[in-house]
Short mmCIF file of C-alpha atoms in Angstrom, two decimals:
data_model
loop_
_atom_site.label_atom_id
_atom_site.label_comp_id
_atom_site.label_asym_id
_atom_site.label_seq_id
_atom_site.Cartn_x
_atom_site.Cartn_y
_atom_site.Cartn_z
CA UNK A 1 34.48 -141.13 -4.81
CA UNK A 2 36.77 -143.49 -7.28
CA UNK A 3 39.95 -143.39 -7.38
CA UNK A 4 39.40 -142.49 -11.54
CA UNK A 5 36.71 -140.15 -10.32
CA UNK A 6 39.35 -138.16 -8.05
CA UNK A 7 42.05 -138.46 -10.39
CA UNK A 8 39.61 -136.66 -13.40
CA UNK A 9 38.64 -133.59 -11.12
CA UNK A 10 42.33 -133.33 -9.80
CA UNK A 11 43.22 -133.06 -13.97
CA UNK A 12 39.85 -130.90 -14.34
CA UNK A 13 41.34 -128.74 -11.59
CA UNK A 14 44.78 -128.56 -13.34
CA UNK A 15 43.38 -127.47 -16.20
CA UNK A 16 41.46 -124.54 -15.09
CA UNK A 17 44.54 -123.17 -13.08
CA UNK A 18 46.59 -123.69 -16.48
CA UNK A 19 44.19 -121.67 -18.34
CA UNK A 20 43.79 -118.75 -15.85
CA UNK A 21 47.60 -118.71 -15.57
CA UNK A 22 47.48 -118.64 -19.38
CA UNK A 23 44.91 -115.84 -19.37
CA UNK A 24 46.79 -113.82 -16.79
CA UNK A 25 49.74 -114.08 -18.68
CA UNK A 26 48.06 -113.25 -22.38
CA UNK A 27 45.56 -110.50 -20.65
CA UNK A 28 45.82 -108.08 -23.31
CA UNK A 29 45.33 -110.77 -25.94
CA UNK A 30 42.07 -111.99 -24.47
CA UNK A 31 40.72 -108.54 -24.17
CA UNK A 32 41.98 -107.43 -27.84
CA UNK A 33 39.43 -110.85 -29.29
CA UNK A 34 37.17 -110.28 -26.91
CA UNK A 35 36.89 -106.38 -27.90
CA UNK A 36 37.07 -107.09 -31.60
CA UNK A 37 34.15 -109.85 -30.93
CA UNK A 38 31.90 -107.66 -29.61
CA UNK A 39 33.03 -104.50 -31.92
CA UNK A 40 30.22 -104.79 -35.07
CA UNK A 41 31.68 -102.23 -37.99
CA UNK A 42 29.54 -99.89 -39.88
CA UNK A 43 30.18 -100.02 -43.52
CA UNK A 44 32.41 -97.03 -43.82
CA UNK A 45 34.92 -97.85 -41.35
CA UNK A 46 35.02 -101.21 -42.49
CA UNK A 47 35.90 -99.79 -46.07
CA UNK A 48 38.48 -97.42 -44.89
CA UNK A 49 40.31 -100.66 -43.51
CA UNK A 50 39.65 -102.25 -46.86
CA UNK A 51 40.86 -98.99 -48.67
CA UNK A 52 43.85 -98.67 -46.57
CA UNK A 53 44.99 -102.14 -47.51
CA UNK A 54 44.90 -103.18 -43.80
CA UNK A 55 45.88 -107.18 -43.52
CA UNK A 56 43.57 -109.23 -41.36
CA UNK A 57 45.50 -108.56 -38.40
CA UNK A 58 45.90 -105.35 -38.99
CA UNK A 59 42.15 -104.66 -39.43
CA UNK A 60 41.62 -107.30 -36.22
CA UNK A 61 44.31 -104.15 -34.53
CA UNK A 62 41.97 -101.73 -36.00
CA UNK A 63 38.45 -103.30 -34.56
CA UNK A 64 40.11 -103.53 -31.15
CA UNK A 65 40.20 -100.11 -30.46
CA UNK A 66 36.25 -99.72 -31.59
CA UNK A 67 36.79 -96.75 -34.03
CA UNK A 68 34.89 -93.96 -34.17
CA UNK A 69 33.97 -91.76 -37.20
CA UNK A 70 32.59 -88.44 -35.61
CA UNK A 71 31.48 -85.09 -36.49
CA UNK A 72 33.22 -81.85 -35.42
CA UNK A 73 31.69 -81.85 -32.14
CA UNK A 74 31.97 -85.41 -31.04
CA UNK A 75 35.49 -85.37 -31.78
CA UNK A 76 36.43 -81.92 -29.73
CA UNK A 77 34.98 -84.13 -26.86
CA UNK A 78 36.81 -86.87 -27.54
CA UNK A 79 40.26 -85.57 -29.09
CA UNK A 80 42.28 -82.56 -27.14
CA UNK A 81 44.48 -80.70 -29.39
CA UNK A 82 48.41 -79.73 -27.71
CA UNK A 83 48.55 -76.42 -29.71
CA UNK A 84 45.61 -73.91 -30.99
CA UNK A 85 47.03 -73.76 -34.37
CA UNK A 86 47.70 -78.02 -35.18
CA UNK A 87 44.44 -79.25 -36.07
CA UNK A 88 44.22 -82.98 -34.99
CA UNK A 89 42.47 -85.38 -37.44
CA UNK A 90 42.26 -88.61 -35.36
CA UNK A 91 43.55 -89.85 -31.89
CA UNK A 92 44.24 -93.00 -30.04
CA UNK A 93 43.32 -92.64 -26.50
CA UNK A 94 45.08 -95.47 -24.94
CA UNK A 95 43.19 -95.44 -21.37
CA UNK A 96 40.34 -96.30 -22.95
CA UNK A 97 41.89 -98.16 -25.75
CA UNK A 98 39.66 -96.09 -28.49
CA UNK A 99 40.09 -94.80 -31.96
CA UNK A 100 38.27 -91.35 -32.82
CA UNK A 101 38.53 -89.86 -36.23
CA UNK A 102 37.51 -87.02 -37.67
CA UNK A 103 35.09 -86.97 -40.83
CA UNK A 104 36.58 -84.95 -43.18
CA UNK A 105 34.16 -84.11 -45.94
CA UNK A 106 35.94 -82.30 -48.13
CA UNK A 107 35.79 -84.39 -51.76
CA UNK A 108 39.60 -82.76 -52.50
CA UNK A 109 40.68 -84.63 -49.52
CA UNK A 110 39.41 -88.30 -50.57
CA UNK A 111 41.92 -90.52 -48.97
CA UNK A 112 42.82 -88.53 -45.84
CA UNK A 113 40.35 -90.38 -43.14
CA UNK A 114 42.04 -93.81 -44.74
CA UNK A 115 45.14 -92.32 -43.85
CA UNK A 116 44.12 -91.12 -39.96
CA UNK A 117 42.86 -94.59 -39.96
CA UNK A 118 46.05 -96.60 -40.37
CA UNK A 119 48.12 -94.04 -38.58
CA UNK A 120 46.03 -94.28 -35.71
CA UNK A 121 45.76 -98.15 -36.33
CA UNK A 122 49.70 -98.28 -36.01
CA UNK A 123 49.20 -96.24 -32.87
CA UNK A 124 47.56 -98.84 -30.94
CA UNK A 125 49.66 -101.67 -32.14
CA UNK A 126 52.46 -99.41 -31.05
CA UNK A 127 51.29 -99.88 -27.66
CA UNK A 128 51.14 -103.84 -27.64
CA UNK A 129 54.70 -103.87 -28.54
CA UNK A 130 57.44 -105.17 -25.57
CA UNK A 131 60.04 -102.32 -24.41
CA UNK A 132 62.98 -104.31 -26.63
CA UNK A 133 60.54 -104.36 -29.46
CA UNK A 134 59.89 -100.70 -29.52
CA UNK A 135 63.94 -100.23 -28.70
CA UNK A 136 64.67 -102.45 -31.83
CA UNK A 137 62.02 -100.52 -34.25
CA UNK A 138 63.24 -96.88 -33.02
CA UNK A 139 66.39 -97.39 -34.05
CA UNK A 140 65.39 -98.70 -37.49
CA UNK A 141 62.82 -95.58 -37.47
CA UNK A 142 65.33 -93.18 -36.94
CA UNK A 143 67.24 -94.61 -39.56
CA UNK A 144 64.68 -94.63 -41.82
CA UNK A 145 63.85 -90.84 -41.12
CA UNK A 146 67.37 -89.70 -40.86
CA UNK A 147 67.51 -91.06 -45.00
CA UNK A 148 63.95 -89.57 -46.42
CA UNK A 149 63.57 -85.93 -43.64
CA UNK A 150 62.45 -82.65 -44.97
CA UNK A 151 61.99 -79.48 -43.73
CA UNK A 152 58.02 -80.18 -43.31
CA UNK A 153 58.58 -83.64 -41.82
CA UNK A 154 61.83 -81.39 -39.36
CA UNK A 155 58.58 -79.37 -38.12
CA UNK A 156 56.34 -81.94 -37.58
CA UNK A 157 58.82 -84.14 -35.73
CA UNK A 158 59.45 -81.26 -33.54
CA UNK A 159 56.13 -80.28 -32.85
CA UNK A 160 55.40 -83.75 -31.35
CA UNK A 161 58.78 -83.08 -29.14
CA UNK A 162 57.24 -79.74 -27.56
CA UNK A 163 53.96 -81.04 -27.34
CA UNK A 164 53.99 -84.64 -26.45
CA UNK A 165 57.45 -85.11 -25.36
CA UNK A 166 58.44 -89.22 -25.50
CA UNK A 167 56.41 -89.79 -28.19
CA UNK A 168 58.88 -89.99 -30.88
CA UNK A 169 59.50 -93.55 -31.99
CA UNK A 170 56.03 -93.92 -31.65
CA UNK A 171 54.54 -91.02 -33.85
CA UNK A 172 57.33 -91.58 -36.44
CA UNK A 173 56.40 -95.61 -36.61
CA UNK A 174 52.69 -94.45 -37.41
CA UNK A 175 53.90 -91.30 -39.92
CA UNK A 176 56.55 -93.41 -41.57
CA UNK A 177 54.07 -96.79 -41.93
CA UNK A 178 51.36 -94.68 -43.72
CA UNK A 179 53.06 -91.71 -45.44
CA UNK A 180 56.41 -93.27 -47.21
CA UNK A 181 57.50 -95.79 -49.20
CA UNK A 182 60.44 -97.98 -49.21
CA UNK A 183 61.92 -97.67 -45.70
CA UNK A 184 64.10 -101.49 -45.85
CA UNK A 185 63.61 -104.51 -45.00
CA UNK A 186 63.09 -104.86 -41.73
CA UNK A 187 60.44 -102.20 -41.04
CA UNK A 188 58.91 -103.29 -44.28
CA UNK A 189 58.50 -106.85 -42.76
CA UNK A 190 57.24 -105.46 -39.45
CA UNK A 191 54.52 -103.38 -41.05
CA UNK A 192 53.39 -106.38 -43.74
CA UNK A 193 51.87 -107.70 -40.23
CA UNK A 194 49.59 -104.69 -40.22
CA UNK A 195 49.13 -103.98 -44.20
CA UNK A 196 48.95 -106.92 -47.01
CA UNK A 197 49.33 -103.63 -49.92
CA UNK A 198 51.08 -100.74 -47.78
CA UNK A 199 51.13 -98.78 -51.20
CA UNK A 200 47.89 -98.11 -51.20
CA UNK A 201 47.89 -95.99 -47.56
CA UNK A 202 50.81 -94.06 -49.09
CA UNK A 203 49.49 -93.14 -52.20
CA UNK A 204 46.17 -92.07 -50.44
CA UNK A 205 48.76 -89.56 -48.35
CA UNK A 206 50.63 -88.64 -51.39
CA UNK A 207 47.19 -88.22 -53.59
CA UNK A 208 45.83 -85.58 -51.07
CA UNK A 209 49.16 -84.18 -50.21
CA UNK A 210 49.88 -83.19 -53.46
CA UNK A 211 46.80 -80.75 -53.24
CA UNK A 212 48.48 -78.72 -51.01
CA UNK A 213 51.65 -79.66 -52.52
CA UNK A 214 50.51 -77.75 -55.54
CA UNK A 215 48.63 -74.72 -53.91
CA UNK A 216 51.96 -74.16 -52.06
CA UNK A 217 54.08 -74.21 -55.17
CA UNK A 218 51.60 -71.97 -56.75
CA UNK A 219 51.44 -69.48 -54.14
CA UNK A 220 55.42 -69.42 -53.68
CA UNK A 221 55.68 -68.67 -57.70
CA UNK A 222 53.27 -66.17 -57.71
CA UNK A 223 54.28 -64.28 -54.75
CA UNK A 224 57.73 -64.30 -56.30
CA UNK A 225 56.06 -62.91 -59.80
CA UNK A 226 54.57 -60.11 -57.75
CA UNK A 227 57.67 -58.82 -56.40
CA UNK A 228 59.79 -58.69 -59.61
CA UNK A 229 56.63 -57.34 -60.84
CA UNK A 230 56.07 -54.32 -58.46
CA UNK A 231 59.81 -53.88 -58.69
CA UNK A 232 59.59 -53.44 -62.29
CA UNK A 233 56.45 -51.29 -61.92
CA UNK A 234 57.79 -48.75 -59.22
CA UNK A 235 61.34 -48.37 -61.42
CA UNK A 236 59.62 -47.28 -64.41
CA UNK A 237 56.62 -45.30 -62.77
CA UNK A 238 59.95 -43.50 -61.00
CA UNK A 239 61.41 -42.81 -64.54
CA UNK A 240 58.24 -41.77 -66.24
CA UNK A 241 57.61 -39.29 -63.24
CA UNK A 242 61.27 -37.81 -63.63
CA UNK A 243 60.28 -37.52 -67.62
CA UNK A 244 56.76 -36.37 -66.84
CA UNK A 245 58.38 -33.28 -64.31
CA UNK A 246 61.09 -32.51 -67.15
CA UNK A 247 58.79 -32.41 -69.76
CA UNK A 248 56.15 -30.07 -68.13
CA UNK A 249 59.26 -28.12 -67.20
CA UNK A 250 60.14 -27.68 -71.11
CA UNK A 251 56.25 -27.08 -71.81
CA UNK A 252 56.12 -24.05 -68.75
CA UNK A 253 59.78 -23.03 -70.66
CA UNK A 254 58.46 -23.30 -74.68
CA UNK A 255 54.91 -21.09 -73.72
CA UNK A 256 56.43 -18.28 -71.35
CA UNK A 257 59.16 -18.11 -74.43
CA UNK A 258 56.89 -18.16 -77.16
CA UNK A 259 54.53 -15.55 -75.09
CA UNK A 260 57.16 -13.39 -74.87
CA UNK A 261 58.91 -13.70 -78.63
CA UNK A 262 61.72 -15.95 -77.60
CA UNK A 263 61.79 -17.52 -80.97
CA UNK A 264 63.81 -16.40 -83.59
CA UNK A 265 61.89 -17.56 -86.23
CA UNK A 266 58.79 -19.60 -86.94
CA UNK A 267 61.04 -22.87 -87.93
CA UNK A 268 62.96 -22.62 -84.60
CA UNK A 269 59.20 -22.31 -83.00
CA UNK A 270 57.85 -25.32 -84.46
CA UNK A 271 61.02 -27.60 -84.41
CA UNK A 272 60.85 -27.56 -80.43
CA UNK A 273 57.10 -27.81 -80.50
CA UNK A 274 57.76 -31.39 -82.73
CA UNK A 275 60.28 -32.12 -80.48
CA UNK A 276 57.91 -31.37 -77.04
CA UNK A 277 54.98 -32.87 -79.23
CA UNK A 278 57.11 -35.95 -80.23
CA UNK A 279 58.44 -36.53 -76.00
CA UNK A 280 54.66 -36.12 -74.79
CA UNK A 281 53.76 -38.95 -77.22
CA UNK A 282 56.73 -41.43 -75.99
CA UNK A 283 55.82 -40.69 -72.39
CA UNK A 284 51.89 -41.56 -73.46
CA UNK A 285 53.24 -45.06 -74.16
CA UNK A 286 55.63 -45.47 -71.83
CA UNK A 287 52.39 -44.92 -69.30
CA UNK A 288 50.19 -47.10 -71.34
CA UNK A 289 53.05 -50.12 -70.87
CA UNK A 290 52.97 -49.15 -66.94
CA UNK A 291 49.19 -49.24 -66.75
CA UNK A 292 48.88 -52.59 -68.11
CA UNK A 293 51.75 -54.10 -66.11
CA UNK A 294 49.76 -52.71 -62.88
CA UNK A 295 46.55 -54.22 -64.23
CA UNK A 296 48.40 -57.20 -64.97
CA UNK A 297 50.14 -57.14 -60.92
CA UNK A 298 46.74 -56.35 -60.27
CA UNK A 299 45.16 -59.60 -61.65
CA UNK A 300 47.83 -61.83 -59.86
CA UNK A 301 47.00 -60.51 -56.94
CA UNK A 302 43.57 -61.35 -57.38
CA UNK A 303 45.13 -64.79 -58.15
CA UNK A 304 46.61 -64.87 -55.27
CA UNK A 305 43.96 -64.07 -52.87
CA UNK A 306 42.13 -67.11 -54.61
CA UNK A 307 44.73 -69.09 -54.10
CA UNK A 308 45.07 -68.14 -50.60
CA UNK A 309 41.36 -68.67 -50.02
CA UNK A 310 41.48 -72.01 -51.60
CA UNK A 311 44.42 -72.70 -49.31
CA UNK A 312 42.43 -71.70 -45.90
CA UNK A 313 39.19 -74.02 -47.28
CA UNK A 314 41.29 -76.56 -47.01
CA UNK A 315 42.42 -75.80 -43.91
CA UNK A 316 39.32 -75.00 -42.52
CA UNK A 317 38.26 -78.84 -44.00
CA UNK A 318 40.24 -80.02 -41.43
CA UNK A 319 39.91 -77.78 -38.61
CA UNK A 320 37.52 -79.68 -36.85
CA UNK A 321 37.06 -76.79 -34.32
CA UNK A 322 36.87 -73.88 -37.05
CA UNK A 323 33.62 -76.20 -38.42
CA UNK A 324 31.59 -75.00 -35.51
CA UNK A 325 32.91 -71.54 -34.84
#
């Protein structure tokens, strides 16, 4: 063999061990193209990337994982809820590197599988992160939380603590990216990798949000009607029973007197009968007012129960193990 001849496979050789090094080295970034090469997207996830406002490498992030829009029952295989009563609507299983999300058919809820989408999407990218990366972000998350927190966000937060203890930094990166706006510079800079419009993920969250928003507010005012309501209602049906008693009393009083001549004259006889006549006709519309302020407590509570049934078909929309019960 030439001298040139040796020298080329000796290069040829050099190369090949530089690669493989290189592909040791970048493992997970050969298996994220490769993954996203082979993943072909139907048309609906593709649009809830598009919808989302995923960038390009945030919908490359999004193909890697190979999501999965399932029904009820394909998802209870695939997603394992911590606690009975937290419905799950997606999940990132990181062993196998997989996306599942729930279809949620519910027309009021247009915009919530967009949501699960990113959220889930932010998951996975979560995972790709170095150590000093996701040290550097959860600081700026927990700033970012400590500024914008509210009771429902406390709960949530805390439910993640009980049931998947560690996951903090992560869940709040995904919650944060898709559900708020303006959380500074630097975490807005770190999430324009994964979103080229970020507003439109968050108003999705805050379009079907505000449908339970609402019912909430609803239910707290009404609730809060009702008890002034029956309040009112049991003072005055207390009062017109003490009249009702006093009157009757009078009545028994007036006939045993006017059976037995009590009366000194006819005048005096019907002066007290105006008088009883003119009392029985006040407490008549003092119990006409009472029963149209119970029909009235009556029809909010019918209200209510509406409400409260609209509430749990929501609820039950995203139940994904109440579907098949």
């Amino acid at each position: 063999m030439s001298k040139i001849s040796k020298l080329g496979s000796f290069l040829l050789s050099v190369v090949i061990l530089a690669f493989s090094g290189w592909v040791v080295l970048n493992r997970q970034f050969v298996l994220d193209h490769v993954r996203a090469w082979q993943f072909q997207p139907s048309t609906e996830i593709a649009q809830l990337a598009t919808n989302a406002g995923m960038s390009e490498h945030g919908r490359f992030q999004f193909y890697v994982t190979q999501p999965r829009l399932e029904s009820s029952n394909e998802f209870n295989a695939e997603c394992r809820r911590s606690e009975k009563a937290s419905p799950i609507l997606g999940c990132y299983k990181s062993g196998e590197d997989t996306i599942h999300i729930y279809n949620v058919l519910n027309p009021e809820l247009d915009g919530i599988k967009e949501v699960t989408a990113a959220h889930e999407m932010l998951h996975a990218a979560w995972s790709r992160l170095s150590d000093a990366e996701k040290q550097r972000l959860g600081q700026l998350l927990e700033h970012a939380y400590a500024n914008i927190k509210d009771n429902k966000l406390e709960e949530r937060m805390a439910y993640y603590d009980r049931a998947q203890p560690g996951s903090r930094s992560n869940e709040l990166h995904s919650i944060l990216g898709t559900e708020h706006a303006d959380l500074g510079s630097e975490l807005e800079t770190h999430y324009a990798r994964f979103f080229s419009d970020r507003s439109r993920v968050v108003a999705l969250h805050a379009k079907y949000n505000q449908r339970f928003v609402d019912l909430e507010r609803q239910v707290t005012t009404l609730q809060a009607k009702l008890k002034q309501q029956r309040a009112v209602i049991e003072q005055r049906k207390e009062s017109y029973d003490t009249s009702m008693t006093v009157l009757n009393d009078k009545i028994r009083d007036f006939n045993q007197r006017a059976t037995s001549g009590g009366f000194g004259s006819q005048q005096q006889f019907q002066a007290e009968r105006s008088q009883l006549q003119a009392e029985g006709q006040r407490l008549n519309s003092q119990k006409t007012v009472l029963l149209q302020q119970i029909d009235q407590y009556n029809a909010d509570v019918e209200k209510l129960n509406a409400l409260g049934e609209q509430a749990d078909r929501l609820s039950q929309s995203l139940d994904s193990q109440r579907a098949v019960e």
